[in-house]
CSV table of C-alpha atoms and ligand atoms in Angstrom, one decimal:
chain,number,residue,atom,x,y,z
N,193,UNK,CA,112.8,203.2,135.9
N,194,UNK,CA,116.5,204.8,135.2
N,195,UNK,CA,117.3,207.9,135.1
N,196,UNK,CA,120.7,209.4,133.8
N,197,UNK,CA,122.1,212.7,134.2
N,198,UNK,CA,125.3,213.4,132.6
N,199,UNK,CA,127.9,216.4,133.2
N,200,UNK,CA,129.4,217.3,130.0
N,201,UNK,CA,130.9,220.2,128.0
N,202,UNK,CA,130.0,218.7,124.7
N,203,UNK,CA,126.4,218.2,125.1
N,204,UNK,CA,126.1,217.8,121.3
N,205,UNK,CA,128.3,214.6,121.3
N,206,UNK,CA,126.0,212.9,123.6
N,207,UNK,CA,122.7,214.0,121.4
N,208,UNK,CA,122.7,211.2,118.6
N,209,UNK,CA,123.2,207.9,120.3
N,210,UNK,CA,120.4,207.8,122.7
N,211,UNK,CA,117.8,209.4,120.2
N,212,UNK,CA,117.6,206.3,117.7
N,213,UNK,CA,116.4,202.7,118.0
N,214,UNK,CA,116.8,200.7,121.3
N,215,UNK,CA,117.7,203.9,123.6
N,216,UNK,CA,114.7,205.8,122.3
N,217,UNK,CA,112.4,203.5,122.6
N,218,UNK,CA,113.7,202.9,126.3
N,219,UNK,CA,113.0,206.8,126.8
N,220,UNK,CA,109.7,206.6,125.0
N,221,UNK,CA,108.6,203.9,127.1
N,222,UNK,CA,109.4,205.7,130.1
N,223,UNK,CA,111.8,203.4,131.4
N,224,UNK,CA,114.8,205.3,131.1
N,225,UNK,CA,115.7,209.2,131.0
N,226,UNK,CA,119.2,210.3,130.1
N,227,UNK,CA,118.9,214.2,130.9
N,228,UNK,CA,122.5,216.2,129.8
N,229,UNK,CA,123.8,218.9,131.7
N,230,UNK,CA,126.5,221.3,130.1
N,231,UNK,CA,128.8,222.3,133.2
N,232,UNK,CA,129.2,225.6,131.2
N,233,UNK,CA,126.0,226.5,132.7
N,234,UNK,CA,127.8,226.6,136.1
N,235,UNK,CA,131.0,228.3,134.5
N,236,UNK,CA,132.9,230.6,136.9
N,237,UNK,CA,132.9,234.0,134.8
N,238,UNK,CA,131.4,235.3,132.0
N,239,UNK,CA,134.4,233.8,129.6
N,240,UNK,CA,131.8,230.4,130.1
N,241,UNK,CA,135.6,229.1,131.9
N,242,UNK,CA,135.4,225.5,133.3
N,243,UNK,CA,138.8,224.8,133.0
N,244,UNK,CA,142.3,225.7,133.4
N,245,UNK,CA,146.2,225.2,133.4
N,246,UNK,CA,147.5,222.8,136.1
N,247,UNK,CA,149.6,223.4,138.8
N,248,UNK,CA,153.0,222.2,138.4
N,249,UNK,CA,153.0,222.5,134.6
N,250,UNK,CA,152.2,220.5,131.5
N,251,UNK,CA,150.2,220.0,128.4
N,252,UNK,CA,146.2,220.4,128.6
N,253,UNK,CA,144.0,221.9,130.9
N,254,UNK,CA,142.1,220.6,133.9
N,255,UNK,CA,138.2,221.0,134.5
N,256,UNK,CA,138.2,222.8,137.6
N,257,UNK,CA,136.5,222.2,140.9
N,258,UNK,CA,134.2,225.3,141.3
N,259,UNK,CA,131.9,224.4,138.8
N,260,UNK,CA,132.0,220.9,138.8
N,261,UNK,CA,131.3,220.9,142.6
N,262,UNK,CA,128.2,223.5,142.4
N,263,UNK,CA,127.0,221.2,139.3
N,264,UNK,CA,127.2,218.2,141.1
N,265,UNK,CA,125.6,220.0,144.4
N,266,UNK,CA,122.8,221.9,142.4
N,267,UNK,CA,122.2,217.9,140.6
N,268,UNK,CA,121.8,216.5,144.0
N,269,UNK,CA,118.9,219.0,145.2
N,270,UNK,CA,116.6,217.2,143.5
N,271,UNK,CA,118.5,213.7,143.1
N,272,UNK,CA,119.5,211.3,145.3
N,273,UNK,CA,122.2,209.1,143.5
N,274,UNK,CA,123.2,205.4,143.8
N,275,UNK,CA,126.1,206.1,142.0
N,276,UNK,CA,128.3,209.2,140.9
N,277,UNK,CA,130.3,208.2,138.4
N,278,UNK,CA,133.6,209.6,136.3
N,279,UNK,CA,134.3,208.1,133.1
N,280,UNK,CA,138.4,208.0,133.0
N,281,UNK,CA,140.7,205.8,131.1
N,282,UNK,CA,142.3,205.0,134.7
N,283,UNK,CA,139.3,203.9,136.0
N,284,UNK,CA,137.6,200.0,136.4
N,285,UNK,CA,137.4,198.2,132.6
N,286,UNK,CA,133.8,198.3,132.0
N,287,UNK,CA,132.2,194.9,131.3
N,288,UNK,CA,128.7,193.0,131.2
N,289,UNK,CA,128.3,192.2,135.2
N,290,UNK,CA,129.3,196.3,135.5
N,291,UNK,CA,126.0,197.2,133.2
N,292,UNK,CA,124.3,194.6,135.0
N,293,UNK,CA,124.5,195.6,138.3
N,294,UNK,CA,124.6,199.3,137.0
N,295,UNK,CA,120.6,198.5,135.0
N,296,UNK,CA,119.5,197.7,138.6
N,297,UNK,CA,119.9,201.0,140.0
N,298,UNK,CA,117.6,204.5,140.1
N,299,UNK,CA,119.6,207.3,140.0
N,300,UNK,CA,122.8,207.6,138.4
N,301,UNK,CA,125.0,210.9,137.4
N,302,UNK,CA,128.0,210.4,134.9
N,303,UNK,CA,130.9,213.3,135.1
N,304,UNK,CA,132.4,213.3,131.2
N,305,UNK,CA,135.8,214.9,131.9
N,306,UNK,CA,137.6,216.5,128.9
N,307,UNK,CA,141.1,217.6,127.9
N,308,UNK,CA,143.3,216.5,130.8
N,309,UNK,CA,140.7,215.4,133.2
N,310,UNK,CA,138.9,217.2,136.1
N,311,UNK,CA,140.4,218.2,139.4
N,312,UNK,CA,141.4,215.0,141.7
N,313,UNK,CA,139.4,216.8,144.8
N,314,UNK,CA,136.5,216.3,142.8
N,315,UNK,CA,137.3,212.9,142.3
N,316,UNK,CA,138.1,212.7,146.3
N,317,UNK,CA,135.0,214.6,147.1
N,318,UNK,CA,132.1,213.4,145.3
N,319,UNK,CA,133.2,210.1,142.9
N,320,UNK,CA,132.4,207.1,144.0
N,321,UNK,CA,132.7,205.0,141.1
N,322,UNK,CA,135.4,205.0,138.0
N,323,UNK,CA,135.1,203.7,134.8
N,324,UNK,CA,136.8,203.3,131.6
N,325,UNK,CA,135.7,201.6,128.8
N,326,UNK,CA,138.9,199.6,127.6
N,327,UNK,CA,143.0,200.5,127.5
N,328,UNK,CA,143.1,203.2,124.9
N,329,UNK,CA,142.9,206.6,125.3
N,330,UNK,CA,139.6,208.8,124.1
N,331,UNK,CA,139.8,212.7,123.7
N,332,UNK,CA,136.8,212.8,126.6
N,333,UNK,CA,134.5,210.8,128.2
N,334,UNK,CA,131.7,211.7,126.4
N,335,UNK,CA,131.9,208.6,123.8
N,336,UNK,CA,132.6,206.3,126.7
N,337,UNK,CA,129.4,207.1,128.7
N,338,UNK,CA,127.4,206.6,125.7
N,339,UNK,CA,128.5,203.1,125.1
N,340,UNK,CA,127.5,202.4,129.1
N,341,UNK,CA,124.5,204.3,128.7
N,342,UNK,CA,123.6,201.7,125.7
N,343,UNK,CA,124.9,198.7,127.6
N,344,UNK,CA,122.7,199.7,131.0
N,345,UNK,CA,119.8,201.2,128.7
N,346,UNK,CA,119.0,197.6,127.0
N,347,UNK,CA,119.2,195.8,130.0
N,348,UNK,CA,116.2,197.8,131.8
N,349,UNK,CA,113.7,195.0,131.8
N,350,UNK,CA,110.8,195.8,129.0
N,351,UNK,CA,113.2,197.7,126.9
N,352,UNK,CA,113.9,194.7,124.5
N,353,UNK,CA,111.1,193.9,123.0
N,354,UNK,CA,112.2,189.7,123.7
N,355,UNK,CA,112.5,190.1,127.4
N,356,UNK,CA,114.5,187.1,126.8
N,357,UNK,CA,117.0,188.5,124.4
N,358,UNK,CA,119.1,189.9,126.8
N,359,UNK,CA,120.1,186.8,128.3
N,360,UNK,CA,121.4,185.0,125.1
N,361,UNK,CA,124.2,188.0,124.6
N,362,UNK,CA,127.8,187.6,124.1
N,363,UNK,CA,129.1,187.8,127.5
N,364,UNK,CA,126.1,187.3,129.9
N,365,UNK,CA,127.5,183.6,131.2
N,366,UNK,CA,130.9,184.4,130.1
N,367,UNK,CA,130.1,182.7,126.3
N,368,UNK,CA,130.4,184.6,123.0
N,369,UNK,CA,127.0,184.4,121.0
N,370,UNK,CA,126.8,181.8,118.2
N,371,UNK,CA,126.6,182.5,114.6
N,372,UNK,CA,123.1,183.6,113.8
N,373,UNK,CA,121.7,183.4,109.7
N,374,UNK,CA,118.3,184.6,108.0
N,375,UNK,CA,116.9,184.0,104.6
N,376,UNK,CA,117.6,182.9,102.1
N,377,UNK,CA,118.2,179.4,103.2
N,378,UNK,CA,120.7,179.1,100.3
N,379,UNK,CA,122.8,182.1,99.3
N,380,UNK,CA,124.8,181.7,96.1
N,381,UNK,CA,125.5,178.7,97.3
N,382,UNK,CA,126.3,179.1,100.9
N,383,UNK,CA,123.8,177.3,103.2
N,384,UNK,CA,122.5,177.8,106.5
N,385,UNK,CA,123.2,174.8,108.8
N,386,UNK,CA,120.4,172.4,108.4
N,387,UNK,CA,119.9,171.8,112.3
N,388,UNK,CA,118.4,175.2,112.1
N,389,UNK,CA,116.0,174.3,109.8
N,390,UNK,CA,114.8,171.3,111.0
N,391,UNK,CA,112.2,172.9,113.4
N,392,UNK,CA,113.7,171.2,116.7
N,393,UNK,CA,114.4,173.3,119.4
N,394,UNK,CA,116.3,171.0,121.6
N,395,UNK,CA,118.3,170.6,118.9
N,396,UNK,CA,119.0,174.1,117.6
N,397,UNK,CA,120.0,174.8,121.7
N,398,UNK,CA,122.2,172.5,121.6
N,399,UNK,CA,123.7,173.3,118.2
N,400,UNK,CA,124.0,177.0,119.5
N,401,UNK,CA,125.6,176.0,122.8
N,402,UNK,CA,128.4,173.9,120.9
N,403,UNK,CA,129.0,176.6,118.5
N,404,UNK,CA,129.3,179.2,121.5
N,405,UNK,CA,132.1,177.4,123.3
N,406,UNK,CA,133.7,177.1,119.9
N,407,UNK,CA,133.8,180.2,119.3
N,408,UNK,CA,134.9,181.1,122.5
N,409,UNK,CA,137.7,179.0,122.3
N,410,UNK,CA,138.8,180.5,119.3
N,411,UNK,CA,138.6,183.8,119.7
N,412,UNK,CA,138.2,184.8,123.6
N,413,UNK,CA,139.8,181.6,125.6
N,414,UNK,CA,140.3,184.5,128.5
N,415,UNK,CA,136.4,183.6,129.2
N,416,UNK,CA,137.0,180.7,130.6
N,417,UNK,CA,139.6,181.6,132.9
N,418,UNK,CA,137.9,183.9,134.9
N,419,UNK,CA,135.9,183.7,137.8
L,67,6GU,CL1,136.0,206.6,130.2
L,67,6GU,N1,137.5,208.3,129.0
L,67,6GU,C1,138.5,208.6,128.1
L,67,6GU,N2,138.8,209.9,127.9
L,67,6GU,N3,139.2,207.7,127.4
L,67,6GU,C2,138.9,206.5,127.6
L,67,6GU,C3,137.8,206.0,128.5
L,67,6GU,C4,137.2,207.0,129.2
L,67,6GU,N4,137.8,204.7,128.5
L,67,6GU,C5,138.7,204.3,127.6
L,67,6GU,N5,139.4,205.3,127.1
């Protein structure tokens, strides 16, 4: 069981993803709960202000640290988290062994920072992990956290319906997925592979494995440098 809290001042943004397909039934199932929690509720004044200019000058405002801080504080009354972490473009690059480790965990509360970013004491004081979900730059972190909310959801075991699934992904032993077809067996021409309708299973996983360092080599030959 996971469950999710998530700062934010766009609550709305993070309403659609996690109410549809995979990440409902996850929630339905009671194996995950992504709760959302707009830091406007912890504003400073009656203006509803979390933000404002920063020191030393410049474009965009900064989420400040007095509401963010009692947020975080009133969160962690009645949570104790493994992780609290700040989605940020400078953060680590998010990738597969990231959600896996991440799907292991209980308790986890993502801050969604917005315009400029939040106040670095915050970050200091109460971050302990950074991510970002690739080198380009989003308008908040709102979109990011969904896409790791989807990529830790799935991996919950029970969630996909093939427990199995999960470990035949892109990615999971560094290997892009191979070409997958349904029927018909012949459209307008184009045919699936026969090995795949042959009925041997030996031989399909060995098909699939071939065509998986193929198209790794093609497309991603980074894979096989790392580790
Ligand atoms: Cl986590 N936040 C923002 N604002 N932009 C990003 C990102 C996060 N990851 C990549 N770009």
């Amino acid at each position: 069981m996971l469950t999710i809290d998530i700062i934010t001042v766009v609550p709305d943004l993070l309403e659609g993803p996690f109410s549809h397909s995979i990440m409902k039934r996850a929630q339905d199932k009671g194996l995950l709960t992504v709760r959302t929690h707009n830091l406007r509720k912890w504003a400073i004044n009656k203006h509803a202000q979390v933000d404002d200019y920063p020191f030393g000058g410049g474009a965009g405002m900064v989420l400040m640290c007095e509401p963010l801080a009692n947020a975080i504080e009133e969160l962690q009354l009645n949570n104790t988290y493994d992780a609290i972490i700040y989605m940020t473009p400078d953060g680590k690059t998010f990738d597969q062994p990231m959600a896996n480790q991440l799907s292991m965990l209980q308790n986890l509360l993502i801050i969604c920072g917005h315009y400029k970013g939040i106040d670095q004491r915050i970050r200091d004081q109460y971050i302990t992990m950074e991510i970002s979900i690739g080198d380009y730059v989003l308008s908040g972190g709102e979109l990011a956290a969904a896409v790791v909310v989807d990529a830790i959801g799935r991996l919950i075991p029970g969630v996909l319906s093939d427990e199995t699934s999960a470990l035949t992904d892109s990615f999971q032993d560094n290997l892009l997925a191979p070409p997958v077809y349904t029927r018909p067996a012949d459209f307008r021409g184009m045919k699936v592979p026969e090995i795949l309708l042959q009925g041997d299973p030996k031989k399909v996983e060995d098909w699939r494995f071939e065509q998986s360092v193929e198209r790794t080599k093609t497309r991603r030959p980074d894979l096989f440098k790392e580790d």
